Tab-separated table of C-alpha atoms in Angstrom:
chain	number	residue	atom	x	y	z
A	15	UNK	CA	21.232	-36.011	-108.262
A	16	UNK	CA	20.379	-32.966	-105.600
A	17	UNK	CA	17.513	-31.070	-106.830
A	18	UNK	CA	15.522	-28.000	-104.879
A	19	UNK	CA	12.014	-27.562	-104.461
A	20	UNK	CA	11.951	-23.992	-104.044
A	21	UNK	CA	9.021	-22.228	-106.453
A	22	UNK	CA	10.483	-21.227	-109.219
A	23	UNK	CA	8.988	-18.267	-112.049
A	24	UNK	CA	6.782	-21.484	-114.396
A	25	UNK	CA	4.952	-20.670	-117.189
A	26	UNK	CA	1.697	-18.607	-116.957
A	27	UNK	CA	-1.480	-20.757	-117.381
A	28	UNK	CA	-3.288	-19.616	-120.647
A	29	UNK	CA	-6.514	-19.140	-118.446
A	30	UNK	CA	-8.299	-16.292	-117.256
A	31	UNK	CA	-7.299	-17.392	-113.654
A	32	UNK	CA	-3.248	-17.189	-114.956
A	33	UNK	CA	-4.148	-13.522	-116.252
A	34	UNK	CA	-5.080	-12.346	-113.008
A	35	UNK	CA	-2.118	-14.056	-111.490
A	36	UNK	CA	0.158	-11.568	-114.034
A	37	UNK	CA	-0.901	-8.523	-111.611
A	38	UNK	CA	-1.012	-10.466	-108.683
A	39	UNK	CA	1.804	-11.018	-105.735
A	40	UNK	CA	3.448	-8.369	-105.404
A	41	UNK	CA	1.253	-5.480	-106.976
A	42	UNK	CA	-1.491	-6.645	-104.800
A	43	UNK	CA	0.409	-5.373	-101.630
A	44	UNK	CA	0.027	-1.713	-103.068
A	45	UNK	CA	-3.322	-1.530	-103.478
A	46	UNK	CA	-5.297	0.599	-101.440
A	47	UNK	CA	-2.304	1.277	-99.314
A	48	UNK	CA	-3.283	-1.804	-97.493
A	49	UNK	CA	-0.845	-4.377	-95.837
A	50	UNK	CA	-0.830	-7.763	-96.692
A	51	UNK	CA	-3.550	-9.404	-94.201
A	52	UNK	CA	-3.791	-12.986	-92.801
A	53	UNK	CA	-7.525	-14.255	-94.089
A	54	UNK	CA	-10.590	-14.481	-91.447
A	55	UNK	CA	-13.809	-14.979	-91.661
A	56	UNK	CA	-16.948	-12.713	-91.985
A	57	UNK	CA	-20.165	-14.357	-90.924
A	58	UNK	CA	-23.164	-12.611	-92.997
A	59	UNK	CA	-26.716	-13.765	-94.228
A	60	UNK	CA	-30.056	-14.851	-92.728
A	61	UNK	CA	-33.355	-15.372	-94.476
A	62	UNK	CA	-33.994	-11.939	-95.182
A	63	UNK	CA	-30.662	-11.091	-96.829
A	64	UNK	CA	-30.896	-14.304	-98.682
A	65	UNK	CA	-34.681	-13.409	-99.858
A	66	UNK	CA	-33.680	-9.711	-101.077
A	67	UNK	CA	-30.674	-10.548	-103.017
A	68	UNK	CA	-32.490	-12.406	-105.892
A	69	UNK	CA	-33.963	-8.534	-106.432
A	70	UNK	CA	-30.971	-6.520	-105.598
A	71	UNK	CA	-29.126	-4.509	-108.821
A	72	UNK	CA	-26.174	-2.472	-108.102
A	73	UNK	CA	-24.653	0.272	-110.276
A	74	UNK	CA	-20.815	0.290	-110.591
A	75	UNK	CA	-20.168	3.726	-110.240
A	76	UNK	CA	-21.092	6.417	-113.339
A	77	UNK	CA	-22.133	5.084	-116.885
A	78	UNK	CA	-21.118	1.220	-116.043
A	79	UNK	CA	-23.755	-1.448	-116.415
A	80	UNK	CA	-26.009	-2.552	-113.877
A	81	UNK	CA	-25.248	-5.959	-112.568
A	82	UNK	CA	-27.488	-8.379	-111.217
A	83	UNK	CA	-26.108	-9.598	-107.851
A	84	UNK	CA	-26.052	-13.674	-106.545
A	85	UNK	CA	-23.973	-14.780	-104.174
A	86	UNK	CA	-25.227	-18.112	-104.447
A	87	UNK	CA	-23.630	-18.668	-107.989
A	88	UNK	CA	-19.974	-17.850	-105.896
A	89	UNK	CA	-18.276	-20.936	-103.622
A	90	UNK	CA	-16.911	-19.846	-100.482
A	91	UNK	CA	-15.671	-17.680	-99.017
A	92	UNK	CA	-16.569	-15.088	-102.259
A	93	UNK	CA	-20.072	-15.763	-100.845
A	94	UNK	CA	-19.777	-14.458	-97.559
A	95	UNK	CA	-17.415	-11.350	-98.556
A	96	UNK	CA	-20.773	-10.460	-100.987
A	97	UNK	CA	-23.681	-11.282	-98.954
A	98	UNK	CA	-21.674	-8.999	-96.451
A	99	UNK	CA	-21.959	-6.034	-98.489
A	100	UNK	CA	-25.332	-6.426	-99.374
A	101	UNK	CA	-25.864	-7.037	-95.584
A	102	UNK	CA	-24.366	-3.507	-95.085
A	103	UNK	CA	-26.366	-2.229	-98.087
A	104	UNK	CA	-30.109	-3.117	-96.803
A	105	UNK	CA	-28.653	-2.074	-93.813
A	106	UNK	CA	-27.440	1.703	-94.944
A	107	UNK	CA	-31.314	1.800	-97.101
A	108	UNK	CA	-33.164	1.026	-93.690
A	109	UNK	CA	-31.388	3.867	-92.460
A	110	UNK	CA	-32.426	6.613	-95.042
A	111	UNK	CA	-36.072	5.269	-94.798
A	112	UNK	CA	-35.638	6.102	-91.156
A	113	UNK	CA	-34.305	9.427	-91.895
A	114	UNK	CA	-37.032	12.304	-92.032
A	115	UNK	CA	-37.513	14.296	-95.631
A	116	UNK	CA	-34.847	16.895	-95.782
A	117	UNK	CA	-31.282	18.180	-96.448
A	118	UNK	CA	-30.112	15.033	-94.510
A	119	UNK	CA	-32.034	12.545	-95.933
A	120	UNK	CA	-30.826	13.601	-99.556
A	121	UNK	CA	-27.601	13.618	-98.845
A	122	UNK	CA	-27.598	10.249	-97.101
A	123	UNK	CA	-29.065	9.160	-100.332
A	124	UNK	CA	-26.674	10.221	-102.373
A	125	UNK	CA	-23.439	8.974	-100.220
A	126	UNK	CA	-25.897	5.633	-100.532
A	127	UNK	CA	-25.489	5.863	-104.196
A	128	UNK	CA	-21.805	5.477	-104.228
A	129	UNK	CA	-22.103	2.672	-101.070
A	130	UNK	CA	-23.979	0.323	-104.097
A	131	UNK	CA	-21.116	1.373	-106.484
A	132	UNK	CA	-19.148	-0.254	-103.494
A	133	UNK	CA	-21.364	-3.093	-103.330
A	134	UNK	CA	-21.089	-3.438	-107.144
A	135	UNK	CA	-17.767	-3.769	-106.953
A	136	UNK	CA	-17.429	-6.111	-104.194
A	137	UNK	CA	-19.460	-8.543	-107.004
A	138	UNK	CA	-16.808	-7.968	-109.403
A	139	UNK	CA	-14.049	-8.802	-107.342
A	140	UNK	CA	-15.500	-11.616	-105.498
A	141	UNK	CA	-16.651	-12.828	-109.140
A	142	UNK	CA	-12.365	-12.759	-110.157
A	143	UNK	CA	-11.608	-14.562	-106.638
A	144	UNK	CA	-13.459	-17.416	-107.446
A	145	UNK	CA	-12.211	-17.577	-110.306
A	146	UNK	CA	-8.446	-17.319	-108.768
A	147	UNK	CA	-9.797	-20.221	-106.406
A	148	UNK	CA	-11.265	-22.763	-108.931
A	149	UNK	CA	-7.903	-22.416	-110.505
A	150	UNK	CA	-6.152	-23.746	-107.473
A	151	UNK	CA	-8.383	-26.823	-107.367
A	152	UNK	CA	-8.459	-27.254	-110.865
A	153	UNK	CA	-4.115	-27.168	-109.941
A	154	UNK	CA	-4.132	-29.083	-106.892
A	155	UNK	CA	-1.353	-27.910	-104.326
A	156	UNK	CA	-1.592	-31.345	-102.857
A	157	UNK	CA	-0.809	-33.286	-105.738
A	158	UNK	CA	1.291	-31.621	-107.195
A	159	UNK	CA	3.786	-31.899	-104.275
A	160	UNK	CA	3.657	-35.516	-103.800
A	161	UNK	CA	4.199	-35.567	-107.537
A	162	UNK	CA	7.248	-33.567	-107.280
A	163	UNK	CA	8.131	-35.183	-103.974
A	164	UNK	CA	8.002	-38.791	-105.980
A	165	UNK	CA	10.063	-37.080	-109.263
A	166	UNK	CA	12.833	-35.185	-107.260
A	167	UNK	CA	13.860	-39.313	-107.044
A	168	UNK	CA	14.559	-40.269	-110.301
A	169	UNK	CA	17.502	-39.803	-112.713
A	170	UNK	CA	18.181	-38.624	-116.208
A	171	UNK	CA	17.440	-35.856	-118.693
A	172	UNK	CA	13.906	-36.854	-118.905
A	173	UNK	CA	13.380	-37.177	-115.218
A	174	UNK	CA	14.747	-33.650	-114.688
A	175	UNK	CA	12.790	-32.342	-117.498
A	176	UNK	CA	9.788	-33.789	-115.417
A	177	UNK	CA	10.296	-32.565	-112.309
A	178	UNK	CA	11.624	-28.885	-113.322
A	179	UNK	CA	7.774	-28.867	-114.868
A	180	UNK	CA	6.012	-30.125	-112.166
A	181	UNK	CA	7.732	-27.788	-109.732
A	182	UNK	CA	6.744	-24.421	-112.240
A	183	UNK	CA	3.335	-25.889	-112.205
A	184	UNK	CA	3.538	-26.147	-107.716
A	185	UNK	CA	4.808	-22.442	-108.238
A	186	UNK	CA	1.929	-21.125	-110.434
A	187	UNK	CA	-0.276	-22.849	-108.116
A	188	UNK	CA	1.427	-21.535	-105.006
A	189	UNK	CA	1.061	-18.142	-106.203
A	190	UNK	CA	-2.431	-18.495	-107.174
A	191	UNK	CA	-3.164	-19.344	-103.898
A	192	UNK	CA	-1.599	-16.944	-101.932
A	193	UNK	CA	-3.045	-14.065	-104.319
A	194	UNK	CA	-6.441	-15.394	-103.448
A	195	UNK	CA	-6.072	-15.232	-99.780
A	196	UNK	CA	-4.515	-11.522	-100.251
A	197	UNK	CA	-7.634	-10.755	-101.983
A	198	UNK	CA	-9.868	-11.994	-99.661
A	199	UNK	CA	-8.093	-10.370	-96.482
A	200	UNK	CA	-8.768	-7.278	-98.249
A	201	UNK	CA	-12.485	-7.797	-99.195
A	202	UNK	CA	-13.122	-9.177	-95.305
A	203	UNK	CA	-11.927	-5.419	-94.119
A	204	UNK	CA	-13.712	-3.309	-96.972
A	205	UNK	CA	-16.970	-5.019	-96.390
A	206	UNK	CA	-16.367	-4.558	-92.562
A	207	UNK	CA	-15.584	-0.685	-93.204
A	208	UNK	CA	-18.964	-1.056	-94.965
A	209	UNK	CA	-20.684	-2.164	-92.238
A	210	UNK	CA	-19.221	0.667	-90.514
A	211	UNK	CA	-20.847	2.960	-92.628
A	212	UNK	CA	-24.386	1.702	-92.478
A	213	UNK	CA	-23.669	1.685	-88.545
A	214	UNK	CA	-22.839	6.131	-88.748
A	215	UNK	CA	-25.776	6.689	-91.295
A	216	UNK	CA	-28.123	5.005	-89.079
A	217	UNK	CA	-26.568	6.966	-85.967
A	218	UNK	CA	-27.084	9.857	-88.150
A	219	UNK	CA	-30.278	9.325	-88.471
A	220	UNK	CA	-31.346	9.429	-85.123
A	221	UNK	CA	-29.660	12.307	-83.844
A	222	UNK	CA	-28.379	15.824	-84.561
A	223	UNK	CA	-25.642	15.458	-86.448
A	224	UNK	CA	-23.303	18.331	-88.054
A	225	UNK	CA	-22.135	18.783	-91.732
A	226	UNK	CA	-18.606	17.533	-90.919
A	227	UNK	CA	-20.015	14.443	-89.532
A	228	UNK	CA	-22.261	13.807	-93.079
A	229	UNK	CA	-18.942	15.151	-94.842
A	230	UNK	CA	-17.006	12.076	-92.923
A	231	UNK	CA	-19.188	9.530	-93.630
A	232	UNK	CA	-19.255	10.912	-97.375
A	233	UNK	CA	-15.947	10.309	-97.403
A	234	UNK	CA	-15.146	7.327	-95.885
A	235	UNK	CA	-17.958	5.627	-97.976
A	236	UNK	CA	-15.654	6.970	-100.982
A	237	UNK	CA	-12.384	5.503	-100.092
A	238	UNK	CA	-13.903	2.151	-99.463
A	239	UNK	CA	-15.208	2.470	-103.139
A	240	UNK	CA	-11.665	3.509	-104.778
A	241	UNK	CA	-10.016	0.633	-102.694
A	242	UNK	CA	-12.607	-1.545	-104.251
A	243	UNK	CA	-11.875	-0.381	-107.547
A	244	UNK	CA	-8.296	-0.323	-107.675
A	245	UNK	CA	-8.584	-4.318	-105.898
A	246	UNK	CA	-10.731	-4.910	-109.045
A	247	UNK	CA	-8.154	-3.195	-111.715
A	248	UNK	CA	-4.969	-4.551	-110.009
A	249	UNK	CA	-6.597	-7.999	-110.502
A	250	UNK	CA	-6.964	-7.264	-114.241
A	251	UNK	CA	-10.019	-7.411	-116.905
A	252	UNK	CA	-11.431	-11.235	-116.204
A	253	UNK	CA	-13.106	-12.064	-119.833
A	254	UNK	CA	-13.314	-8.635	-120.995
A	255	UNK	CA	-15.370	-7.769	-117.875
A	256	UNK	CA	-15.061	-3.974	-117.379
């Protein structure tokens, strides 16, 4: 009997996890006009981080909810990707409390405003990652191929009927997985471009700068935002989260 492993379409787990997998794959390669991205690793944290998070609230954007923010309740690496925006956040505030009163100063505070809507919705998508992830445990890639590995060896109706399920189930889980990793390549560069920001503004701060240079800043602090949101949109409404 010649069977083929290949991942085939499987049914959709009936789990918040599966929902998010329904707008995953290939709609997550549009969003943001980002390509696809091998994961890496972002290194964030240290004591003081870790001691102003319990207190940190972040708005998500105009008339949403405010959201208390803890990495800690997030495994890995949804931790890091978070702790690295509010790295980038305490960062950005220590440069408008370095800034003197003036024009400047309010309008650092106000592109500051939309860098916690950022922040905000780094939370949210970090919060629908681990979710994605826990599903793929809960799954197990592993097992699941030496289970299908051990079926594709027996014969009859029932064995077929076996393996055709365990290799929709390998698929689902396949898929899970690789949305995951999308999602994370993409969080590792927004919270970087982040970072970036709270770098200018605290340039800004200690030098002349020009209206076109506040105006850039402005508006590269924006487009990390709407990247963040569509991420969080294209991944879909986890548990009637907005």
């Amino acid at each position: 009997m010649e069977r083929h492993t290949g991942g085939g379409a499987g049914r959709a787990l009936r789990s918040p996890a599966a929902i998010v997998l329904a707008v995953g794959g290939a709609g997550l390669s549009a969003v943001a006009s980002l390509p696809p991205l091998a994961a890496v690793a972002v290194a964030a944290g240290g004591y003081a981080l870790g001691a102003a998070t319990s207190a940190l609230v972040r708005r998500g954007g105009s008339g949403t909810r405010r959201e208390r923010i803890d990495p800690f309740t997030l495994g890995e690496p949804w931790r890091q990707r978070v702790q690295a925006a509010l790295s980038a956040q305490l960062r950005y505030d220590q440069a408008i409390r370095g800034t003197r009163d003036g024009p400047l100063r309010e309008r650092l505070t106000d592109i500051g405003e939309r860098l916690e809507a950022g922040v905000q919705e780094c939370w949210r998508v970090a919060n629908q990652g681990n979710a994605l992830s826990q599903a793929v445990r809960t799954l197990g890639i592993g097992e699941l191929r030496s289970r299908l590995a051990a079926a594709e060896a027996g014969d009859g109706a029932e064995a077929d009927q076996r393996f055709a399920a365990l290799r929709a189930q390998l698929g689902t889980a396949e898929r899970l997985d690789l949305t995951a990793a999308d999602v994370d390549a993409r969080l590792t560069l927004l919270t970087a471009r982040m970072d970036e920001a709270a770098a200018r503004a605290i340039e800004l701060s200690l030098g002349a700068s020009t209206d076109d240079d506040v105006a850039g800043l402005g508006s590269a602090v924006d487009q990390v935002v709407d990247q963040l949101e569509s991420l969080r949109l294209a991944l879909g409404e986890v548990e009637g989260r907005p």
